[in-house]
Amino acid sequence: MPVITEIEDLRRIYKWRVPKMFYDYCESGSWTEQTFRENTSDFRKIYLRQRVAIDMTGRSTKSRMIGQDVSMPVALAPVGSTGMQNADGEIKAARAAGKFGVPYCLSTMSICSIEDVAENTDKPFWLQVYTLKDDEFMQRLFDRARAAKCSAAVITVDLQLLGQRHKDLKNGLSAPPKLTPRTLADMSWRAAWGLEMLQTKRRTFGNIVGHAKGVGDTSSLMDWTHHNFDQALNWDRIRQFRKMWDGPLIIKGIIDPRDALEACNVGADAIVVSNHGGRQLDGALSSIRALGPILDAVGDRIEVHLDSGIRTGQDILKAVAMGAKGCWIGRAYVYGLGAMGEKGVTRALEVLHKEMDMSMALCGRTDITKVDRDILMIPKGFSGDWED
């Protein structure tokens, strides 16, 4: 077992172990990747304020997210095709999250189905849904989530159309993947990954194939998704989804205060400040820069979470100190999953927890729910001083 001291260690192993097309799918953004990069680099512009001679004992990182107790204010974000990063990847990630005491959110575009995850884990999980035109499919999706005892639904609102990701096009990433001599050669020497994939029966999109009308295999999936992602989405349509699901509802993909206020008006329980990890609108503001104005706009009307760019426990601490009630991690746990399966996800959570806990202590705080902006040094104009 290699010595893992930071998330970057897991990323390096992940890059070596997983085929290039799946690594690039995770580790890329749209167009020039400006937003993808700034999601991470903007965290470094915020400094922590060290305090000394303060009792550091009795620390707690326990918190609550949408009324659920969590061991730290972190959730595993929905990531599509996770089961191609590691065989049965969604099940492994959900198990690791459950044991660690943090929520796991399953993507609609997962390889393992809702039922697969429910049958192989013993903790409730969340389900992420896209805003699709097919009402019958959407209602069944919510009903399946209810039957699986999912404890929250997450509506992603920033993917009405797909941002262009150059690497995916060049790698021929599609459903099913385009197998060229180059991609086959790349897969052929990822022996451990390939052996595990051969041993699982789950290699398609389990929430859609066999559930959506006319989609019996992956060959018909791309046409179905192309026609069903709703470019006419508006807030009235989201109100319709709110009626389909009577449990806790989270809206993910908010980056502007005006949209945050709209989310309050449709009856959501929480929002996630997110630019889809820099995979949609390139040139958009990083999530951490967008957080402050959104918090100012909504006040205490709705619970505010943040994702995109989190690679360290200090990033989590900074976001929570600014006012976020929780942080969602995507790439950070996928690195661990691709590198070492369930153990890798656990190791990623351990690394983030230790960094957050120790940094909180060195800032003179002992309870994550009581940290505030006093522990931060934020540059003037960090959230922007833009012309109208």
mmCIF file of C-alpha atoms in Angstrom:
data_model
loop_
_atom_site.group_PDB
_atom_site.id
_atom_site.type_symbol
_atom_site.label_atom_id
_atom_site.label_comp_id
_atom_site.label_asym_id
_atom_site.label_seq_id
_atom_site.Cartn_x
_atom_site.Cartn_y
_atom_site.Cartn_z
ATOM 1 C CA MET A 1 0.000 0.000 0.000
ATOM 2 C CA PRO A 2 1.541 3.341 -1.024
ATOM 3 C CA VAL A 3 1.695 6.126 1.553
ATOM 4 C CA ILE A 4 -1.204 8.467 0.827
ATOM 5 C CA THR A 5 -0.870 11.859 2.478
ATOM 6 C CA GLU A 6 -2.867 14.079 0.108
ATOM 7 C CA ILE A 7 -5.531 13.855 -2.589
ATOM 8 C CA GLU A 8 -2.873 14.454 -5.242
ATOM 9 C CA ASP A 9 -1.292 11.093 -4.328
ATOM 10 C CA LEU A 10 -4.561 9.370 -5.194
ATOM 11 C CA ARG A 11 -4.852 11.288 -8.466
ATOM 12 C CA ARG A 12 -1.431 10.082 -9.598
ATOM 13 C CA ILE A 13 -2.296 6.431 -8.915
ATOM 14 C CA TYR A 14 -5.693 6.916 -10.553
ATOM 15 C CA LYS A 15 -4.116 8.305 -13.714
ATOM 16 C CA TRP A 16 -1.845 5.277 -13.989
ATOM 17 C CA ARG A 17 -4.556 2.671 -13.302
ATOM 18 C CA VAL A 18 -7.613 3.846 -15.311
ATOM 19 C CA PRO A 19 -7.923 4.113 -19.135
ATOM 20 C CA LYS A 20 -7.168 7.558 -20.481
ATOM 21 C CA MET A 21 -10.685 8.253 -21.770
ATOM 22 C CA PHE A 22 -12.174 7.788 -18.299
ATOM 23 C CA TYR A 23 -9.396 9.702 -16.550
ATOM 24 C CA ASP A 24 -9.846 12.590 -18.999
ATOM 25 C CA TYR A 25 -13.618 12.476 -18.515
ATOM 26 C CA CYS A 26 -13.059 13.224 -14.831
ATOM 27 C CA GLU A 27 -10.044 15.509 -15.076
ATOM 28 C CA SER A 28 -11.235 18.054 -17.613
ATOM 29 C CA GLY A 29 -13.443 21.086 -18.116
ATOM 30 C CA SER A 30 -15.177 22.694 -21.048
ATOM 31 C CA TRP A 31 -13.552 24.775 -23.772
ATOM 32 C CA THR A 32 -10.367 26.497 -22.450
ATOM 33 C CA GLU A 33 -10.849 25.028 -18.925
ATOM 34 C CA GLN A 34 -10.505 28.457 -17.306
ATOM 35 C CA THR A 35 -13.328 27.844 -14.835
ATOM 36 C CA PHE A 36 -12.117 24.295 -14.177
ATOM 37 C CA ARG A 37 -8.733 25.682 -13.102
ATOM 38 C CA GLU A 38 -10.022 28.696 -11.167
ATOM 39 C CA ASN A 39 -12.416 26.565 -9.125
ATOM 40 C CA THR A 40 -9.323 25.219 -7.410
ATOM 41 C CA SER A 41 -6.884 28.135 -7.639
ATOM 42 C CA ASP A 42 -9.323 30.678 -6.171
ATOM 43 C CA PHE A 43 -9.402 28.754 -2.890
ATOM 44 C CA ARG A 44 -5.680 29.495 -2.532
ATOM 45 C CA LYS A 45 -6.352 33.225 -2.563
ATOM 46 C CA ILE A 46 -8.144 32.937 0.777
ATOM 47 C CA TYR A 47 -5.825 32.694 3.776
ATOM 48 C CA LEU A 48 -6.428 31.170 7.205
ATOM 49 C CA ARG A 49 -5.851 33.140 10.397
ATOM 50 C CA GLN A 50 -3.663 31.212 12.859
ATOM 51 C CA ARG A 51 -4.383 31.528 16.579
ATOM 52 C CA VAL A 52 -2.252 30.206 19.447
ATOM 53 C CA ALA A 53 -2.499 29.333 23.140
ATOM 54 C CA ILE A 54 -6.109 28.187 22.724
ATOM 55 C CA ASP A 55 -7.325 24.822 24.013
ATOM 56 C CA MET A 56 -7.546 22.503 20.989
ATOM 57 C CA THR A 57 -8.950 19.464 22.807
ATOM 58 C CA GLY A 58 -12.442 18.076 22.394
ATOM 59 C CA ARG A 59 -12.764 18.956 18.727
ATOM 60 C CA SER A 60 -15.817 18.003 16.672
ATOM 61 C CA THR A 61 -16.325 17.971 12.922
ATOM 62 C CA LYS A 62 -19.895 16.664 13.209
ATOM 63 C CA SER A 63 -22.578 18.684 11.518
ATOM 64 C CA ARG A 64 -25.936 18.407 9.734
ATOM 65 C CA MET A 65 -26.876 18.639 6.068
ATOM 66 C CA ILE A 66 -30.588 18.990 5.213
ATOM 67 C CA GLY A 67 -31.424 17.652 8.641
ATOM 68 C CA GLN A 68 -29.146 14.609 8.448
ATOM 69 C CA ASP A 69 -26.327 14.036 10.903
ATOM 70 C CA VAL A 70 -22.927 13.876 9.187
ATOM 71 C CA SER A 71 -19.453 13.126 10.527
ATOM 72 C CA MET A 72 -18.167 16.161 8.650
ATOM 73 C CA PRO A 73 -19.942 18.690 6.387
ATOM 74 C CA VAL A 74 -19.197 16.777 3.181
ATOM 75 C CA ALA A 75 -21.271 14.852 0.627
ATOM 76 C CA LEU A 76 -20.069 12.739 -2.284
ATOM 77 C CA ALA A 77 -21.327 14.541 -5.384
ATOM 78 C CA PRO A 78 -23.078 12.784 -8.277
ATOM 79 C CA VAL A 79 -20.571 11.788 -10.953
ATOM 80 C CA GLY A 80 -21.706 10.132 -14.161
ATOM 81 C CA SER A 81 -20.246 6.799 -15.289
ATOM 82 C CA THR A 82 -18.543 6.208 -11.932
ATOM 83 C CA GLY A 83 -18.838 2.479 -12.549
ATOM 84 C CA MET A 84 -16.392 2.835 -15.431
ATOM 85 C CA GLN A 85 -13.733 4.326 -13.139
ATOM 86 C CA ASN A 86 -13.813 1.162 -11.066
ATOM 87 C CA ALA A 87 -16.084 -1.859 -11.449
ATOM 88 C CA ASP A 88 -19.345 -1.348 -9.494
ATOM 89 C CA GLY A 89 -17.928 2.048 -8.566
ATOM 90 C CA GLU A 90 -21.194 3.589 -7.371
ATOM 91 C CA ILE A 91 -21.757 0.758 -4.909
ATOM 92 C CA LYS A 92 -18.196 1.041 -3.586
ATOM 93 C CA ALA A 93 -18.431 4.816 -3.189
ATOM 94 C CA ALA A 94 -21.805 4.589 -1.443
ATOM 95 C CA ARG A 95 -20.460 1.968 0.977
ATOM 96 C CA ALA A 96 -17.421 4.082 1.832
ATOM 97 C CA ALA A 97 -19.572 7.181 2.372
ATOM 98 C CA GLY A 98 -22.032 5.299 4.553
ATOM 99 C CA LYS A 99 -19.319 3.859 6.776
ATOM 100 C CA PHE A 100 -17.663 7.269 7.106
ATOM 101 C CA GLY A 101 -20.931 8.958 7.984
ATOM 102 C CA VAL A 102 -21.342 11.309 5.009
ATOM 103 C CA PRO A 103 -24.055 11.354 2.313
ATOM 104 C CA TYR A 104 -23.584 9.758 -1.095
ATOM 105 C CA CYS A 105 -25.437 11.117 -4.137
ATOM 106 C CA LEU A 106 -26.043 8.746 -7.062
ATOM 107 C CA SER A 107 -26.106 10.203 -10.582
ATOM 108 C CA THR A 108 -28.953 9.426 -12.966
ATOM 109 C CA MET A 109 -26.190 8.644 -15.497
ATOM 110 C CA SER A 110 -24.664 6.003 -13.253
ATOM 111 C CA ILE A 111 -23.553 2.544 -14.281
ATOM 112 C CA CYS A 112 -25.036 0.847 -11.201
ATOM 113 C CA SER A 113 -28.776 1.459 -10.874
ATOM 114 C CA ILE A 114 -30.710 2.889 -7.945
ATOM 115 C CA GLU A 115 -31.739 -0.651 -7.078
ATOM 116 C CA ASP A 116 -28.150 -1.950 -7.323
ATOM 117 C CA VAL A 117 -26.938 0.604 -4.800
ATOM 118 C CA ALA A 118 -29.913 0.077 -2.464
ATOM 119 C CA GLU A 119 -29.439 -3.706 -2.476
ATOM 120 C CA ASN A 120 -25.715 -3.505 -1.752
ATOM 121 C CA THR A 121 -25.562 -0.745 0.886
ATOM 122 C CA ASP A 122 -27.189 -0.318 4.273
ATOM 123 C CA LYS A 123 -27.409 3.487 4.460
ATOM 124 C CA PRO A 124 -29.844 5.843 2.694
ATOM 125 C CA PHE A 125 -28.401 7.794 -0.229
ATOM 126 C CA TRP A 126 -29.457 10.744 -2.362
ATOM 127 C CA LEU A 127 -30.460 10.605 -6.037
ATOM 128 C CA GLN A 128 -29.492 13.251 -8.582
ATOM 129 C CA VAL A 129 -31.853 13.792 -11.519
ATOM 130 C CA TYR A 130 -31.560 15.746 -14.744
ATOM 131 C CA THR A 131 -34.380 17.905 -16.075
ATOM 132 C CA LEU A 132 -35.686 15.608 -18.802
ATOM 133 C CA LYS A 133 -38.749 16.072 -21.016
ATOM 134 C CA ASP A 134 -40.103 12.562 -20.489
ATOM 135 C CA ASP A 135 -42.613 12.984 -17.642
ATOM 136 C CA GLU A 136 -43.321 9.264 -17.425
ATOM 137 C CA PHE A 137 -39.631 8.458 -17.009
ATOM 138 C CA MET A 138 -39.129 11.276 -14.497
ATOM 139 C CA GLN A 139 -42.051 10.178 -12.334
ATOM 140 C CA ARG A 140 -40.853 6.567 -12.389
ATOM 141 C CA LEU A 141 -37.350 7.736 -11.474
ATOM 142 C CA PHE A 142 -38.662 9.575 -8.416
ATOM 143 C CA ASP A 143 -40.862 6.588 -7.538
ATOM 144 C CA ARG A 144 -37.892 4.232 -7.785
ATOM 145 C CA ALA A 145 -35.888 6.560 -5.545
ATOM 146 C CA ARG A 146 -38.730 6.557 -3.013
ATOM 147 C CA ALA A 147 -38.929 2.751 -3.101
ATOM 148 C CA ALA A 148 -35.148 2.565 -2.539
ATOM 149 C CA LYS A 149 -35.592 4.840 0.492
ATOM 150 C CA CYS A 150 -33.438 7.624 -0.951
ATOM 151 C CA SER A 151 -33.394 10.384 1.643
ATOM 152 C CA ALA A 152 -33.177 13.335 -0.789
ATOM 153 C CA ALA A 153 -33.496 14.189 -4.464
ATOM 154 C CA VAL A 154 -31.065 16.518 -6.211
ATOM 155 C CA ILE A 155 -32.125 18.348 -9.373
ATOM 156 C CA THR A 156 -29.251 19.458 -11.585
ATOM 157 C CA VAL A 157 -30.278 22.650 -13.386
ATOM 158 C CA ASP A 158 -27.102 23.636 -15.267
ATOM 159 C CA LEU A 159 -27.076 20.936 -17.945
ATOM 160 C CA GLN A 160 -29.832 21.771 -20.415
ATOM 161 C CA LEU A 161 -27.199 21.241 -23.071
ATOM 162 C CA LEU A 162 -23.776 19.707 -22.781
ATOM 163 C CA GLY A 163 -20.704 21.940 -22.540
ATOM 164 C CA GLN A 164 -18.048 20.957 -25.074
ATOM 165 C CA ARG A 165 -15.177 19.074 -23.501
ATOM 166 C CA HIS A 166 -12.413 18.738 -26.051
ATOM 167 C CA LYS A 167 -10.763 15.719 -24.445
ATOM 168 C CA ASP A 168 -13.956 13.652 -24.509
ATOM 169 C CA LEU A 169 -14.440 14.322 -28.212
ATOM 170 C CA LYS A 170 -10.837 13.459 -29.016
ATOM 171 C CA ASN A 171 -11.018 10.276 -26.927
ATOM 172 C CA GLY A 172 -14.266 9.162 -28.564
ATOM 173 C CA LEU A 173 -16.059 9.070 -25.218
ATOM 174 C CA SER A 174 -19.707 8.252 -25.843
ATOM 175 C CA ALA A 175 -22.274 5.626 -24.902
ATOM 176 C CA PRO A 176 -21.019 3.128 -25.803
ATOM 177 C CA PRO A 177 -17.382 4.354 -26.091
ATOM 178 C CA LYS A 178 -15.895 4.425 -29.578
ATOM 179 C CA LEU A 179 -13.234 1.740 -29.547
ATOM 180 C CA THR A 180 -10.333 2.694 -31.773
ATOM 181 C CA PRO A 181 -6.925 1.012 -32.032
ATOM 182 C CA ARG A 182 -5.557 3.738 -29.751
ATOM 183 C CA THR A 183 -8.213 3.359 -27.061
ATOM 184 C CA LEU A 184 -8.066 -0.441 -27.211
ATOM 185 C CA ALA A 185 -4.284 -0.326 -26.828
ATOM 186 C CA ASP A 186 -4.629 2.004 -23.850
ATOM 187 C CA MET A 187 -7.163 -0.276 -22.168
ATOM 188 C CA SER A 188 -5.128 -3.397 -22.860
ATOM 189 C CA TRP A 189 -2.349 -2.520 -20.424
ATOM 190 C CA ARG A 190 -4.675 -1.393 -17.607
ATOM 191 C CA ALA A 191 -4.788 -5.039 -16.524
ATOM 192 C CA ALA A 192 -6.210 -4.654 -13.007
ATOM 193 C CA TRP A 193 -8.954 -2.319 -14.226
ATOM 194 C CA GLY A 194 -9.815 -4.587 -17.132
ATOM 195 C CA LEU A 195 -9.971 -7.749 -15.021
ATOM 196 C CA GLU A 196 -12.378 -6.126 -12.580
ATOM 197 C CA MET A 197 -14.584 -4.833 -15.403
ATOM 198 C CA LEU A 198 -14.779 -8.316 -16.919
ATOM 199 C CA GLN A 199 -16.031 -9.710 -13.608
ATOM 200 C CA THR A 200 -18.983 -7.341 -13.201
ATOM 201 C CA LYS A 201 -22.297 -7.486 -15.049
ATOM 202 C CA ARG A 202 -22.795 -3.734 -14.627
ATOM 203 C CA ARG A 203 -21.331 -1.976 -17.662
ATOM 204 C CA THR A 204 -24.228 0.077 -18.998
ATOM 205 C CA PHE A 205 -26.348 2.970 -17.661
ATOM 206 C CA GLY A 206 -28.479 1.087 -15.166
ATOM 207 C CA ASN A 207 -30.960 3.854 -14.387
ATOM 208 C CA ILE A 208 -31.927 4.364 -18.023
ATOM 209 C CA VAL A 209 -31.380 1.228 -20.116
ATOM 210 C CA GLY A 210 -34.443 -0.945 -19.668
ATOM 211 C CA HIS A 211 -36.314 1.844 -17.873
ATOM 212 C CA ALA A 212 -36.709 4.567 -20.522
ATOM 213 C CA LYS A 213 -39.143 3.881 -23.332
ATOM 214 C CA GLY A 214 -37.299 2.656 -26.439
ATOM 215 C CA VAL A 215 -33.929 2.317 -24.691
ATOM 216 C CA GLY A 216 -33.106 -1.361 -24.516
ATOM 217 C CA ASP A 217 -29.333 -1.051 -24.869
ATOM 218 C CA THR A 218 -26.561 1.536 -25.046
ATOM 219 C CA SER A 219 -26.856 1.887 -28.819
ATOM 220 C CA SER A 220 -30.181 3.727 -28.398
ATOM 221 C CA LEU A 221 -29.143 5.669 -25.301
ATOM 222 C CA MET A 222 -27.395 8.607 -26.971
ATOM 223 C CA ASP A 223 -30.364 9.349 -29.220
ATOM 224 C CA TRP A 224 -32.722 9.229 -26.234
ATOM 225 C CA THR A 225 -30.608 11.570 -24.110
ATOM 226 C CA HIS A 226 -30.143 13.969 -27.051
ATOM 227 C CA HIS A 227 -33.899 14.314 -27.443
ATOM 228 C CA ASN A 228 -34.814 14.360 -23.754
ATOM 229 C CA PHE A 229 -32.502 16.923 -22.165
ATOM 230 C CA ASP A 230 -34.850 19.879 -21.881
ATOM 231 C CA GLN A 231 -33.463 23.091 -23.335
ATOM 232 C CA ALA A 232 -36.813 24.770 -22.598
ATOM 233 C CA LEU A 233 -36.383 24.260 -18.845
ATOM 234 C CA ASN A 234 -37.816 27.023 -16.648
ATOM 235 C CA TRP A 235 -38.758 27.417 -12.988
ATOM 236 C CA ASP A 236 -42.352 26.314 -13.612
ATOM 237 C CA ARG A 237 -40.981 23.009 -14.887
ATOM 238 C CA ILE A 238 -38.934 22.654 -11.694
ATOM 239 C CA ARG A 239 -42.140 23.229 -9.712
ATOM 240 C CA GLN A 240 -43.593 20.234 -11.544
ATOM 241 C CA PHE A 241 -40.642 18.115 -10.392
ATOM 242 C CA ARG A 242 -41.193 19.386 -6.847
ATOM 243 C CA LYS A 243 -44.705 17.882 -7.031
ATOM 244 C CA MET A 244 -43.291 14.545 -8.227
ATOM 245 C CA TRP A 245 -41.024 14.305 -5.168
ATOM 246 C CA ASP A 246 -42.330 15.000 -1.672
ATOM 247 C CA GLY A 247 -39.055 14.461 0.205
ATOM 248 C CA PRO A 248 -36.103 16.792 0.837
ATOM 249 C CA LEU A 249 -35.130 18.549 -2.410
ATOM 250 C CA ILE A 250 -31.766 20.060 -3.346
ATOM 251 C CA ILE A 251 -31.172 22.171 -6.455
ATOM 252 C CA LYS A 252 -27.643 21.900 -7.818
ATOM 253 C CA GLY A 253 -25.981 24.253 -10.283
ATOM 254 C CA ILE A 254 -26.658 27.721 -8.841
ATOM 255 C CA ILE A 255 -24.005 30.369 -9.494
ATOM 256 C CA ASP A 256 -26.045 33.630 -9.572
ATOM 257 C CA PRO A 257 -27.931 35.195 -6.628
ATOM 258 C CA ARG A 258 -31.056 35.678 -8.757
ATOM 259 C CA ASP A 259 -31.250 31.957 -9.441
ATOM 260 C CA ALA A 260 -30.673 31.230 -5.760
ATOM 261 C CA LEU A 261 -33.751 33.311 -4.927
ATOM 262 C CA GLU A 262 -35.776 31.446 -7.564
ATOM 263 C CA ALA A 263 -34.733 28.167 -5.949
ATOM 264 C CA CYS A 264 -36.098 29.440 -2.634
ATOM 265 C CA ASN A 265 -39.418 30.181 -4.329
ATOM 266 C CA VAL A 266 -39.918 26.665 -5.742
ATOM 267 C CA GLY A 267 -39.719 25.005 -2.346
ATOM 268 C CA ALA A 268 -36.203 23.576 -2.377
ATOM 269 C CA ASP A 269 -34.641 22.674 0.957
ATOM 270 C CA ALA A 270 -31.081 23.436 -0.139
ATOM 271 C CA ILE A 271 -29.056 24.671 -3.084
ATOM 272 C CA VAL A 272 -25.584 23.756 -4.240
ATOM 273 C CA VAL A 273 -23.448 26.656 -5.455
ATOM 274 C CA SER A 274 -21.824 24.927 -8.402
ATOM 275 C CA ASN A 275 -20.643 25.499 -11.968
ATOM 276 C CA HIS A 276 -20.618 21.746 -12.677
ATOM 277 C CA GLY A 277 -16.937 21.513 -11.886
ATOM 278 C CA GLY A 278 -16.087 23.863 -14.752
ATOM 279 C CA ARG A 279 -17.627 21.423 -17.241
ATOM 280 C CA GLN A 280 -20.427 23.641 -18.550
ATOM 281 C CA LEU A 281 -20.008 27.424 -19.039
ATOM 282 C CA ASP A 282 -16.294 28.102 -19.354
ATOM 283 C CA GLY A 283 -15.416 31.592 -18.166
ATOM 284 C CA ALA A 284 -18.019 31.469 -15.380
ATOM 285 C CA LEU A 285 -17.110 32.560 -11.877
ATOM 286 C CA SER A 286 -15.568 29.947 -9.607
ATOM 287 C CA SER A 287 -17.963 28.521 -7.036
ATOM 288 C CA ILE A 288 -16.044 29.877 -4.051
ATOM 289 C CA ARG A 289 -16.145 33.424 -5.495
ATOM 290 C CA ALA A 290 -19.880 33.077 -6.158
ATOM 291 C CA LEU A 291 -20.666 31.827 -2.650
ATOM 292 C CA GLY A 292 -20.621 35.131 -0.756
ATOM 293 C CA PRO A 293 -23.121 37.078 -2.889
ATOM 294 C CA ILE A 294 -25.502 34.087 -2.912
ATOM 295 C CA LEU A 295 -25.377 33.815 0.880
ATOM 296 C CA ASP A 296 -26.041 37.558 1.136
ATOM 297 C CA ALA A 297 -29.050 37.214 -1.173
ATOM 298 C CA VAL A 298 -30.797 34.247 0.451
ATOM 299 C CA GLY A 299 -29.941 34.822 4.120
ATOM 300 C CA ASP A 300 -31.438 32.022 6.187
ATOM 301 C CA ARG A 301 -34.232 31.195 3.726
ATOM 302 C CA ILE A 302 -32.486 28.094 2.409
ATOM 303 C CA GLU A 303 -29.519 25.865 3.226
ATOM 304 C CA VAL A 304 -26.514 26.622 1.005
ATOM 305 C CA HIS A 305 -23.895 24.045 0.007
ATOM 306 C CA LEU A 306 -20.922 24.355 -2.348
ATOM 307 C CA ASP A 307 -19.124 22.152 -4.832
ATOM 308 C CA SER A 308 -16.486 22.490 -7.567
ATOM 309 C CA GLY A 309 -12.764 22.807 -6.904
ATOM 310 C CA ILE A 310 -12.438 21.159 -3.496
ATOM 311 C CA ARG A 311 -9.176 19.239 -3.222
ATOM 312 C CA THR A 312 -8.188 19.717 0.440
ATOM 313 C CA GLY A 313 -9.714 19.772 3.876
ATOM 314 C CA GLN A 314 -8.677 23.423 4.076
ATOM 315 C CA ASP A 315 -10.944 24.138 1.097
ATOM 316 C CA ILE A 316 -13.840 22.632 3.039
ATOM 317 C CA LEU A 317 -12.934 24.677 6.121
ATOM 318 C CA LYS A 318 -12.796 27.893 4.076
ATOM 319 C CA ALA A 319 -16.172 27.283 2.430
ATOM 320 C CA VAL A 320 -17.847 26.460 5.745
ATOM 321 C CA ALA A 321 -16.252 29.499 7.396
ATOM 322 C CA MET A 322 -17.700 31.657 4.624
ATOM 323 C CA GLY A 323 -21.160 30.291 5.400
ATOM 324 C CA ALA A 324 -21.716 27.071 3.438
ATOM 325 C CA LYS A 325 -23.485 24.350 5.444
ATOM 326 C CA GLY A 326 -21.722 21.616 3.511
ATOM 327 C CA CYS A 327 -19.349 20.855 0.652
ATOM 328 C CA TRP A 328 -19.712 18.310 -2.131
ATOM 329 C CA ILE A 329 -16.668 16.496 -3.467
ATOM 330 C CA GLY A 330 -16.510 14.857 -6.892
ATOM 331 C CA ARG A 331 -13.059 14.510 -8.372
ATOM 332 C CA ALA A 332 -11.418 14.122 -4.954
ATOM 333 C CA TYR A 333 -13.286 10.891 -4.248
ATOM 334 C CA VAL A 334 -13.200 9.639 -7.859
ATOM 335 C CA TYR A 335 -9.398 9.777 -7.701
ATOM 336 C CA GLY A 336 -9.566 7.466 -4.692
ATOM 337 C CA LEU A 337 -12.142 5.184 -6.301
ATOM 338 C CA GLY A 338 -10.152 4.822 -9.507
ATOM 339 C CA ALA A 339 -6.940 4.284 -7.586
ATOM 340 C CA MET A 340 -8.045 1.773 -4.955
ATOM 341 C CA GLY A 341 -11.782 1.159 -5.097
ATOM 342 C CA GLU A 342 -13.762 1.459 -1.868
ATOM 343 C CA LYS A 343 -10.569 1.718 0.201
ATOM 344 C CA GLY A 344 -9.467 4.631 -1.969
ATOM 345 C CA VAL A 345 -12.723 6.530 -1.351
ATOM 346 C CA THR A 346 -12.307 5.946 2.373
ATOM 347 C CA ARG A 347 -8.716 7.160 2.183
ATOM 348 C CA ALA A 348 -9.797 10.325 0.347
ATOM 349 C CA LEU A 349 -12.333 11.056 3.098
ATOM 350 C CA GLU A 350 -9.730 10.393 5.792
ATOM 351 C CA VAL A 351 -7.259 12.780 4.161
ATOM 352 C CA LEU A 352 -9.836 15.561 3.823
ATOM 353 C CA HIS A 353 -11.078 15.053 7.369
ATOM 354 C CA LYS A 354 -7.603 15.220 8.882
ATOM 355 C CA GLU A 355 -6.672 18.359 6.922
ATOM 356 C CA MET A 356 -9.917 20.068 7.921
ATOM 357 C CA ASP A 357 -9.748 19.034 11.575
ATOM 358 C CA MET A 358 -6.102 20.027 12.112
ATOM 359 C CA SER A 359 -6.462 23.319 10.245
ATOM 360 C CA MET A 360 -9.562 24.174 12.274
ATOM 361 C CA ALA A 361 -7.595 23.535 15.479
ATOM 362 C CA LEU A 362 -4.695 25.725 14.371
ATOM 363 C CA CYS A 363 -7.207 28.488 13.684
ATOM 364 C CA GLY A 364 -8.241 28.240 17.334
ATOM 365 C CA ARG A 365 -11.617 26.543 16.802
ATOM 366 C CA THR A 366 -12.890 23.218 18.062
ATOM 367 C CA ASP A 367 -16.382 22.919 16.513
ATOM 368 C CA ILE A 368 -16.902 22.977 12.741
ATOM 369 C CA THR A 369 -20.446 24.303 13.186
ATOM 370 C CA LYS A 370 -19.095 27.420 14.900
ATOM 371 C CA VAL A 371 -16.337 28.464 12.514
ATOM 372 C CA ASP A 372 -16.966 31.775 10.783
ATOM 373 C CA ARG A 373 -15.254 34.392 8.655
ATOM 374 C CA ASP A 374 -13.110 35.482 11.594
ATOM 375 C CA ILE A 375 -10.721 32.608 10.786
ATOM 376 C CA LEU A 376 -10.306 33.833 7.190
ATOM 377 C CA MET A 377 -8.400 36.600 5.454
ATOM 378 C CA ILE A 378 -10.314 37.246 2.235
ATOM 379 C CA PRO A 379 -8.876 39.629 -0.366
ATOM 380 C CA LYS A 380 -10.819 42.826 -1.000
ATOM 381 C CA GLY A 381 -13.032 42.423 -4.042
ATOM 382 C CA PHE A 382 -12.728 38.628 -3.914
ATOM 383 C CA SER A 383 -16.380 38.122 -4.852
ATOM 384 C CA GLY A 384 -16.111 40.769 -7.551
ATOM 385 C CA ASP A 385 -16.569 44.444 -8.157
ATOM 386 C CA TRP A 386 -18.034 44.193 -11.626
ATOM 387 C CA GLU A 387 -19.472 46.787 -13.967
ATOM 388 C CA ASP A 388 -23.210 46.412 -14.621
#
